[in-house]
């Protein structure tokens, strides 16, 4: 495993990390979480991603119990939570968003569920149009001062909003965001590569990128229908299923078929190639993996060996194939 600096901070994060969305609390409980987290940690993964909204808080409960069972030294791993969406269990207007009140209370609740006394990373899960950015910047800095969080960041904020957060922090002498958590994969790259380019160069923000396999599409598992044991069959994930079955989803599957041929040519699995492709981008600090089975996680970690196979020629071939799909669609 290699370790990258999280932006300009001194924190070293493993270039592959592990997230609990969909899986913890919806697909399985503590014993499976322990098995997956142990597999990850034993391969050098040091960052585990979570959020208040994942399985309505159950995901944090499960990770907290798993961490207790695993008994790792606290200084050997990094844990995150995210605030904004709240949880269906707590649907009141004060129980979501990025107000000072919810940011503070959601952090306390996440710490309780995770059985930790501080979060390493704390993200604003989305921008909140109803809260001034200054209020959130100040609230995050209060948490830093209280020792409840070490670094704060954003997730899916626009480059303009991230820039505003930096400007406010500079003006007030406060700590700005250290990292952003955006989607980044072969099928979703424009925001990361184009919109965020000035944010990376000017502020040196780090990135913890999500859905490297486009929520499973880039494994090729949806090429010929939806497997019964996949997340698209889960109650509550009908929206994701519809998205994959939509015209846009079908176009992504067509691209996936073309990409599979390149993976075959270089002798790696498609998920490995897709994850390795993310790692080729130096603005990526860590790629957050998702897996519902140990076999998937072990397979995906092999992406580390695929990185050197993605030379300039293969990277160009990938780009050409992605573009040719768009051209064919326009015809
Ligand atoms: P991926 O796009 O990598 O999808 C992971 C899923 O794909 C697995 O759970 C599994 O689903 C399937 N899969 C993975 N590997 C394989 C394989 N080798 N063969 C076959 N199927 C495979 O990542 P996620 O969408 O799970 O996102 C990763 C993490 O990113 C999340 O856990 C979360 O921490 C974070 N995230 C953050 C968001 C944000 O807004 N900040 C949004 C979304 C995610 P199945 O059970 O169907 O087999």
Short mmCIF file of C-alpha atoms and ligand atoms in Angstrom, two decimals:
data_model
loop_
_atom_site.label_atom_id
_atom_site.label_comp_id
_atom_site.label_asym_id
_atom_site.label_seq_id
_atom_site.Cartn_x
_atom_site.Cartn_y
_atom_site.Cartn_z
CA UNK A 1 0.00 0.00 0.00
CA UNK A 2 1.17 3.51 -0.72
CA UNK A 3 0.23 6.50 1.40
CA UNK A 4 -0.56 9.96 0.05
CA UNK A 5 -0.74 13.30 1.80
CA UNK A 6 -4.30 14.47 2.29
CA UNK A 7 -3.94 17.69 0.31
CA UNK A 8 -1.51 20.07 1.99
CA UNK A 9 -2.10 18.55 5.41
CA UNK A 10 0.45 16.29 7.10
CA UNK A 11 -2.02 13.41 7.28
CA UNK A 12 -0.96 10.29 5.36
CA UNK A 13 -3.93 8.38 4.02
CA UNK A 14 -3.71 5.00 2.30
CA UNK A 15 -4.35 5.47 -1.41
CA UNK A 16 -7.15 2.91 -1.15
CA UNK A 17 -9.68 3.29 1.65
CA UNK A 18 -12.93 1.58 2.60
CA UNK A 19 -16.47 2.97 2.89
CA UNK A 20 -19.64 1.64 4.49
CA UNK A 21 -22.45 3.16 2.37
CA UNK A 22 -25.17 0.61 1.44
CA UNK A 23 -23.26 -2.27 3.01
CA UNK A 24 -23.06 -1.66 6.80
CA UNK A 25 -26.51 -1.87 8.34
CA UNK A 26 -28.38 -2.63 5.12
CA UNK A 27 -26.58 -5.66 3.69
CA UNK A 28 -24.95 -6.94 6.88
CA UNK A 29 -24.07 -6.41 10.54
CA UNK A 30 -21.09 -6.35 12.90
CA UNK A 31 -19.41 -9.71 12.22
CA UNK A 32 -19.22 -9.16 8.45
CA UNK A 33 -18.06 -5.56 9.05
CA UNK A 34 -15.27 -6.88 11.28
CA UNK A 35 -14.19 -9.32 8.54
CA UNK A 36 -14.15 -6.67 5.82
CA UNK A 37 -12.44 -4.01 7.91
CA UNK A 38 -9.79 -6.52 9.03
CA UNK A 39 -9.14 -7.53 5.43
CA UNK A 40 -8.77 -3.86 4.50
CA UNK A 41 -6.50 -3.02 7.46
CA UNK A 42 -4.34 -6.11 6.93
CA UNK A 43 -3.71 -4.85 3.37
CA UNK A 44 -2.59 -1.45 4.68
CA UNK A 45 -5.88 0.46 4.35
CA UNK A 46 -6.00 3.06 7.13
CA UNK A 47 -9.12 5.13 6.31
CA UNK A 48 -12.71 4.08 6.94
CA UNK A 49 -15.48 6.33 5.64
CA UNK A 50 -18.92 6.79 7.19
CA UNK A 51 -21.77 9.32 7.49
CA UNK A 52 -24.67 10.16 9.80
CA UNK A 53 -27.11 9.28 7.02
CA UNK A 54 -25.75 5.83 6.15
CA UNK A 55 -28.42 3.29 7.17
CA UNK A 56 -29.87 6.09 9.34
CA UNK A 57 -26.95 5.97 11.75
CA UNK A 58 -26.77 2.16 11.91
CA UNK A 59 -23.68 2.14 9.72
CA UNK A 60 -21.80 4.20 12.35
CA UNK A 61 -23.14 1.96 15.14
CA UNK A 62 -21.83 -1.11 13.33
CA UNK A 63 -18.45 0.46 12.55
CA UNK A 64 -18.15 1.56 16.19
CA UNK A 65 -18.84 -1.97 17.44
CA UNK A 66 -16.48 -3.42 14.84
CA UNK A 67 -13.68 -1.04 15.86
CA UNK A 68 -14.18 -2.04 19.48
CA UNK A 69 -13.90 -5.74 18.60
CA UNK A 70 -10.88 -5.14 16.37
CA UNK A 71 -9.09 -3.21 19.12
CA UNK A 72 -6.66 -1.41 16.80
CA UNK A 73 -4.53 1.37 18.30
CA UNK A 74 -6.44 4.64 17.78
CA UNK A 75 -3.41 6.28 16.17
CA UNK A 76 -3.26 3.61 13.43
CA UNK A 77 -6.50 4.42 11.57
CA UNK A 78 -8.57 7.31 10.27
CA UNK A 79 -12.37 7.50 10.58
CA UNK A 80 -14.73 9.99 9.02
CA UNK A 81 -18.32 11.02 9.36
CA UNK A 82 -20.43 13.41 7.32
CA UNK A 83 -23.14 15.84 8.30
CA UNK A 84 -26.05 17.25 6.28
CA UNK A 85 -28.63 14.59 5.40
CA UNK A 86 -29.59 13.72 8.98
CA UNK A 87 -31.44 10.45 9.32
CA UNK A 88 -34.96 9.21 8.68
CA UNK A 89 -35.13 8.38 12.41
CA UNK A 90 -34.73 12.11 13.21
CA UNK A 91 -36.70 14.02 10.58
CA UNK A 92 -37.11 17.43 12.31
CA UNK A 93 -35.87 20.61 10.60
CA UNK A 94 -33.19 21.10 13.28
CA UNK A 95 -31.86 17.57 12.73
CA UNK A 96 -30.32 18.09 9.31
CA UNK A 97 -28.36 20.66 7.26
CA UNK A 98 -25.22 22.59 8.09
CA UNK A 99 -26.43 24.98 10.79
CA UNK A 100 -24.09 25.46 13.74
CA UNK A 101 -26.63 23.53 15.84
CA UNK A 102 -26.81 20.46 13.63
CA UNK A 103 -23.07 20.39 12.81
CA UNK A 104 -22.28 20.35 16.54
CA UNK A 105 -24.99 17.88 17.57
CA UNK A 106 -24.47 15.51 14.62
CA UNK A 107 -20.76 15.32 15.48
CA UNK A 108 -21.56 14.42 19.12
CA UNK A 109 -24.02 11.76 17.93
CA UNK A 110 -21.56 10.29 15.40
CA UNK A 111 -18.89 10.06 18.11
CA UNK A 112 -21.32 8.24 20.37
CA UNK A 113 -22.31 5.76 17.65
CA UNK A 114 -18.70 5.22 16.58
CA UNK A 115 -17.56 4.93 20.22
CA UNK A 116 -14.72 7.37 19.55
CA UNK A 117 -13.65 10.60 21.21
CA UNK A 118 -12.67 12.31 17.97
CA UNK A 119 -13.29 12.03 14.23
CA UNK A 120 -10.24 12.34 12.02
CA UNK A 121 -12.20 13.73 9.09
CA UNK A 122 -15.59 15.45 9.16
CA UNK A 123 -17.35 16.33 5.92
CA UNK A 124 -20.21 18.64 4.98
CA UNK A 125 -22.03 15.94 2.97
CA UNK A 126 -23.59 18.48 0.57
CA UNK A 127 -23.82 22.28 0.41
CA UNK A 128 -26.72 23.71 2.44
CA UNK A 129 -28.49 26.55 0.61
CA UNK A 130 -30.20 27.57 3.88
CA UNK A 131 -27.03 28.13 5.92
CA UNK A 132 -24.43 30.84 5.24
CA UNK A 133 -21.07 29.21 4.50
CA UNK A 134 -19.51 31.41 7.21
CA UNK A 135 -21.74 29.80 9.87
CA UNK A 136 -20.58 26.32 8.82
CA UNK A 137 -16.90 27.34 8.61
CA UNK A 138 -17.13 28.74 12.14
CA UNK A 139 -18.97 25.64 13.42
CA UNK A 140 -16.32 23.32 11.97
CA UNK A 141 -13.59 25.42 13.56
CA UNK A 142 -15.33 25.22 16.93
CA UNK A 143 -15.24 21.41 16.63
CA UNK A 144 -11.54 21.53 15.76
CA UNK A 145 -10.97 23.73 18.84
CA UNK A 146 -12.90 21.27 21.01
CA UNK A 147 -10.70 18.42 19.74
CA UNK A 148 -13.75 16.58 18.41
CA UNK A 149 -12.54 16.64 14.79
CA UNK A 150 -9.06 16.94 13.32
CA UNK A 151 -9.76 17.97 9.71
CA UNK A 152 -12.95 19.18 8.04
CA UNK A 153 -13.98 19.11 4.42
CA UNK A 154 -16.79 19.19 1.91
CA UNK A 155 -18.53 16.67 -0.32
CA UNK A 156 -19.94 17.57 -3.72
CA UNK A 157 -19.61 21.30 -3.16
CA UNK A 158 -19.10 23.39 -6.28
CA UNK A 159 -15.64 24.85 -6.88
CA UNK A 160 -17.19 28.25 -6.21
CA UNK A 161 -18.52 27.16 -2.80
CA UNK A 162 -15.19 25.59 -1.84
CA UNK A 163 -13.42 28.81 -2.87
CA UNK A 164 -15.84 30.84 -0.74
CA UNK A 165 -15.14 28.59 2.26
CA UNK A 166 -11.40 29.21 1.77
CA UNK A 167 -11.81 32.97 1.39
CA UNK A 168 -13.92 33.16 4.56
CA UNK A 169 -11.41 31.04 6.48
CA UNK A 170 -8.52 33.23 5.32
CA UNK A 171 -10.37 36.43 6.22
CA UNK A 172 -11.26 35.16 9.70
CA UNK A 173 -7.94 33.43 10.38
CA UNK A 174 -9.72 30.07 10.61
CA UNK A 175 -8.89 26.59 9.32
CA UNK A 176 -10.26 26.03 5.81
CA UNK A 177 -11.42 22.74 4.32
CA UNK A 178 -8.62 20.17 3.96
CA UNK A 179 -10.41 17.82 1.58
CA UNK A 180 -13.38 17.38 -0.74
CA UNK A 181 -15.21 14.08 -1.29
CA UNK A 182 -16.42 13.96 -4.90
CA UNK A 183 -17.53 11.17 -7.16
CA UNK A 184 -14.72 10.22 -9.52
CA UNK A 185 -14.58 7.28 -11.89
CA UNK A 186 -14.20 6.44 -15.58
CA UNK A 187 -17.85 7.35 -16.17
CA UNK A 188 -17.94 10.55 -14.10
CA UNK A 189 -14.88 12.75 -14.37
CA UNK A 190 -15.77 16.24 -15.53
CA UNK A 191 -16.29 17.96 -12.17
CA UNK A 192 -13.11 16.45 -10.72
CA UNK A 193 -10.91 17.11 -13.74
CA UNK A 194 -12.29 20.41 -15.03
CA UNK A 195 -14.32 22.28 -12.41
CA UNK A 196 -12.01 21.44 -9.49
CA UNK A 197 -8.73 22.07 -11.36
CA UNK A 198 -8.32 25.62 -9.96
CA UNK A 199 -9.26 24.44 -6.45
CA UNK A 200 -6.56 21.79 -6.55
CA UNK A 201 -3.90 24.16 -7.89
CA UNK A 202 -4.74 27.23 -5.78
CA UNK A 203 -5.70 25.66 -2.44
CA UNK A 204 -4.04 22.23 -2.69
CA UNK A 205 -7.19 20.58 -1.40
CA UNK A 206 -7.05 16.81 -0.88
CA UNK A 207 -9.68 14.41 -2.22
CA UNK A 208 -11.29 11.23 -0.92
CA UNK A 209 -13.10 10.05 -4.04
CA UNK A 210 -16.27 7.92 -4.06
CA UNK A 211 -17.86 5.21 -6.19
CA UNK A 212 -14.74 4.25 -8.17
CA UNK A 213 -16.82 1.51 -9.84
CA UNK A 214 -19.77 3.84 -10.56
CA UNK A 215 -21.70 1.96 -7.85
CA UNK A 216 -20.92 -1.38 -9.47
CA UNK A 217 -21.47 -0.60 -13.18
CA UNK A 218 -17.72 -0.66 -13.81
CA UNK A 219 -17.46 -4.27 -12.70
CA UNK A 220 -19.53 -5.27 -15.75
CA UNK A 221 -22.00 -7.04 -13.44
CA UNK A 222 -24.99 -5.17 -14.91
CA UNK A 223 -24.09 -5.78 -18.54
CA UNK A 224 -26.65 -8.58 -18.91
CA UNK A 225 -29.24 -7.78 -16.26
CA UNK A 226 -29.25 -7.27 -12.50
CA UNK A 227 -27.79 -10.05 -10.32
CA UNK A 228 -30.12 -11.04 -7.46
CA UNK A 229 -27.47 -10.52 -4.77
CA UNK A 230 -26.52 -6.98 -5.87
CA UNK A 231 -27.33 -3.68 -4.15
CA UNK A 232 -29.78 -2.79 -6.93
CA UNK A 233 -32.12 -5.49 -5.59
CA UNK A 234 -32.22 -4.02 -2.08
CA UNK A 235 -35.41 -2.42 -0.77
CA UNK A 236 -34.86 1.34 -0.56
CA UNK A 237 -32.45 1.35 -3.49
CA UNK A 238 -35.09 1.39 -6.23
CA UNK A 239 -33.84 4.88 -7.20
CA UNK A 240 -30.39 3.44 -7.92
CA UNK A 241 -31.85 0.57 -9.90
CA UNK A 242 -33.89 3.02 -12.00
CA UNK A 243 -30.79 5.11 -12.59
CA UNK A 244 -28.83 2.09 -13.86
CA UNK A 245 -31.76 0.97 -16.06
CA UNK A 246 -32.26 4.49 -17.50
CA UNK A 247 -31.01 5.61 -20.92
CA UNK A 248 -28.01 7.23 -19.23
CA UNK A 249 -27.32 3.99 -17.33
CA UNK A 250 -27.51 1.96 -20.53
CA UNK A 251 -25.03 4.34 -22.19
CA UNK A 252 -22.67 3.77 -19.26
CA UNK A 253 -23.01 0.01 -19.65
CA UNK A 254 -22.13 0.36 -23.34
CA UNK A 255 -18.94 2.20 -22.36
CA UNK A 256 -18.22 -0.47 -19.75
CA UNK A 257 -18.30 -3.18 -22.44
CA UNK A 258 -15.64 -1.29 -24.43
CA UNK A 259 -13.50 -0.71 -21.37
CA UNK A 260 -13.64 -4.42 -20.51
CA UNK A 261 -11.77 -5.17 -23.74
CA UNK A 262 -8.90 -2.88 -22.71
CA UNK A 263 -8.75 -4.51 -19.27
CA UNK A 264 -8.59 -7.91 -20.92
CA UNK A 265 -5.79 -6.72 -23.19
CA UNK A 266 -3.60 -5.65 -20.26
CA UNK A 267 -4.52 -8.79 -18.31
CA UNK A 268 -6.38 -7.30 -15.33
CA UNK A 269 -10.00 -7.40 -14.23
CA UNK A 270 -12.23 -4.48 -15.20
CA UNK A 271 -12.73 -3.32 -11.57
CA UNK A 272 -8.96 -3.36 -11.04
CA UNK A 273 -8.40 -1.28 -14.16
CA UNK A 274 -11.14 1.17 -13.17
CA UNK A 275 -9.72 1.69 -9.67
CA UNK A 276 -6.13 1.91 -10.95
CA UNK A 277 -7.29 4.58 -13.42
CA UNK A 278 -8.51 6.72 -10.51
CA UNK A 279 -5.16 6.29 -8.75
CA UNK A 280 -3.31 7.62 -11.82
CA UNK A 281 -4.66 11.09 -11.06
CA UNK A 282 -2.28 12.87 -8.64
CA UNK A 283 -5.13 15.03 -7.33
CA UNK A 284 -6.68 11.90 -5.82
CA UNK A 285 -5.55 11.42 -2.22
CA UNK A 286 -7.48 8.19 -1.65
CA UNK A 287 -10.00 6.11 -3.59
CA UNK A 288 -12.79 4.91 -1.28
CA UNK A 289 -13.65 1.32 -2.13
CA UNK A 290 -17.03 -0.26 -1.51
CA UNK A 291 -17.49 -4.03 -1.17
CA UNK A 292 -20.16 -6.34 0.18
CA UNK A 293 -17.93 -9.42 0.11
CA UNK A 294 -14.34 -10.12 1.13
CA UNK A 295 -13.66 -11.56 -2.32
CA UNK A 296 -14.66 -8.23 -3.92
CA UNK A 297 -12.43 -6.27 -1.58
CA UNK A 298 -9.45 -8.54 -2.15
CA UNK A 299 -9.96 -8.31 -5.91
CA UNK A 300 -10.22 -4.53 -5.82
CA UNK A 301 -7.08 -4.10 -3.73
CA UNK A 302 -5.19 -5.81 -6.58
CA UNK A 303 -5.74 -2.52 -8.45
CA UNK A 304 -2.49 -1.37 -6.84
CA UNK A 305 -0.61 -3.81 -9.10
CA UNK A 306 -2.51 -2.58 -12.17
CA UNK A 307 -1.40 1.06 -11.84
CA UNK A 308 1.97 0.59 -13.66
CA UNK A 309 0.17 -1.20 -16.52
CA UNK A 310 -1.79 1.94 -17.31
CA UNK A 311 0.89 3.63 -19.36
CA UNK A 312 0.32 6.68 -21.54
CA UNK A 313 -0.80 4.56 -24.50
CA UNK A 314 -3.41 2.66 -22.49
CA UNK A 315 -4.63 5.87 -20.83
CA UNK A 316 -5.10 7.36 -24.32
CA UNK A 317 -6.89 4.25 -25.52
CA UNK A 318 -9.26 4.52 -22.56
CA UNK A 319 -9.96 8.19 -23.36
CA UNK A 320 -10.57 7.42 -27.03
CA UNK A 321 -13.02 4.64 -26.17
CA UNK A 322 -14.93 6.85 -23.76
CA UNK A 323 -15.13 9.64 -26.35
CA UNK A 324 -16.10 7.32 -29.21
CA UNK A 325 -19.08 6.15 -27.16
CA UNK A 326 -20.25 9.76 -26.82
CA UNK A 327 -19.80 10.34 -30.57
CA UNK A 328 -21.76 7.18 -31.40
CA UNK A 329 -24.54 8.34 -29.09
CA UNK A 330 -24.72 11.72 -30.87
CA UNK A 331 -24.90 10.12 -34.33
P1 LIG B 1 -18.21 1.36 -5.84
O1 LIG B 1 -18.60 2.20 -6.98
O2 LIG B 1 -16.85 0.77 -5.87
O3 LIG B 1 -19.31 0.21 -5.66
C1 LIG B 1 -19.12 -0.78 -4.69
C2 LIG B 1 -20.11 -1.91 -4.91
O4 LIG B 1 -19.89 -2.54 -6.18
C3 LIG B 1 -19.92 -3.02 -3.89
O5 LIG B 1 -20.56 -2.74 -2.67
C4 LIG B 1 -20.49 -4.21 -4.63
O6 LIG B 1 -21.91 -4.12 -4.66
C5 LIG B 1 -19.96 -3.96 -6.05
N1 LIG B 1 -18.58 -4.48 -6.23
C6 LIG B 1 -17.43 -3.98 -5.74
N2 LIG B 1 -16.37 -4.68 -6.17
C7 LIG B 1 -16.85 -5.66 -6.93
C8 LIG B 1 -16.23 -6.71 -7.66
N3 LIG B 1 -14.90 -6.85 -7.66
N4 LIG B 1 -17.03 -7.54 -8.37
C9 LIG B 1 -18.37 -7.39 -8.37
N5 LIG B 1 -19.02 -6.42 -7.71
C10 LIG B 1 -18.26 -5.55 -6.99
O7 LIG B 1 -18.26 2.18 -4.47
P2 LIG B 1 -19.50 2.72 -3.60
O8 LIG B 1 -20.58 3.25 -4.46
O9 LIG B 1 -19.82 1.68 -2.59
O10 LIG B 1 -18.80 3.93 -2.87
C11 LIG B 1 -17.65 3.69 -2.05
C12 LIG B 1 -17.72 4.56 -0.81
O11 LIG B 1 -17.69 5.94 -1.19
C13 LIG B 1 -19.00 4.42 0.01
O12 LIG B 1 -18.99 3.31 0.88
C14 LIG B 1 -18.97 5.72 0.80
O13 LIG B 1 -18.07 5.62 1.88
C15 LIG B 1 -18.43 6.71 -0.24
N6 LIG B 1 -19.53 7.42 -0.93
C16 LIG B 1 -19.65 8.77 -0.66
C17 LIG B 1 -20.65 9.51 -1.24
C18 LIG B 1 -20.76 10.96 -0.93
O14 LIG B 1 -21.76 11.59 -1.31
N7 LIG B 1 -19.79 11.55 -0.26
C19 LIG B 1 -21.64 8.91 -2.15
C20 LIG B 1 -21.41 7.50 -2.40
C21 LIG B 1 -20.38 6.81 -1.81
P3 LIG B 1 -22.89 -5.40 -4.55
O15 LIG B 1 -23.23 -5.56 -3.11
O16 LIG B 1 -24.05 -4.97 -5.38
O17 LIG B 1 -22.16 -6.61 -5.10
#
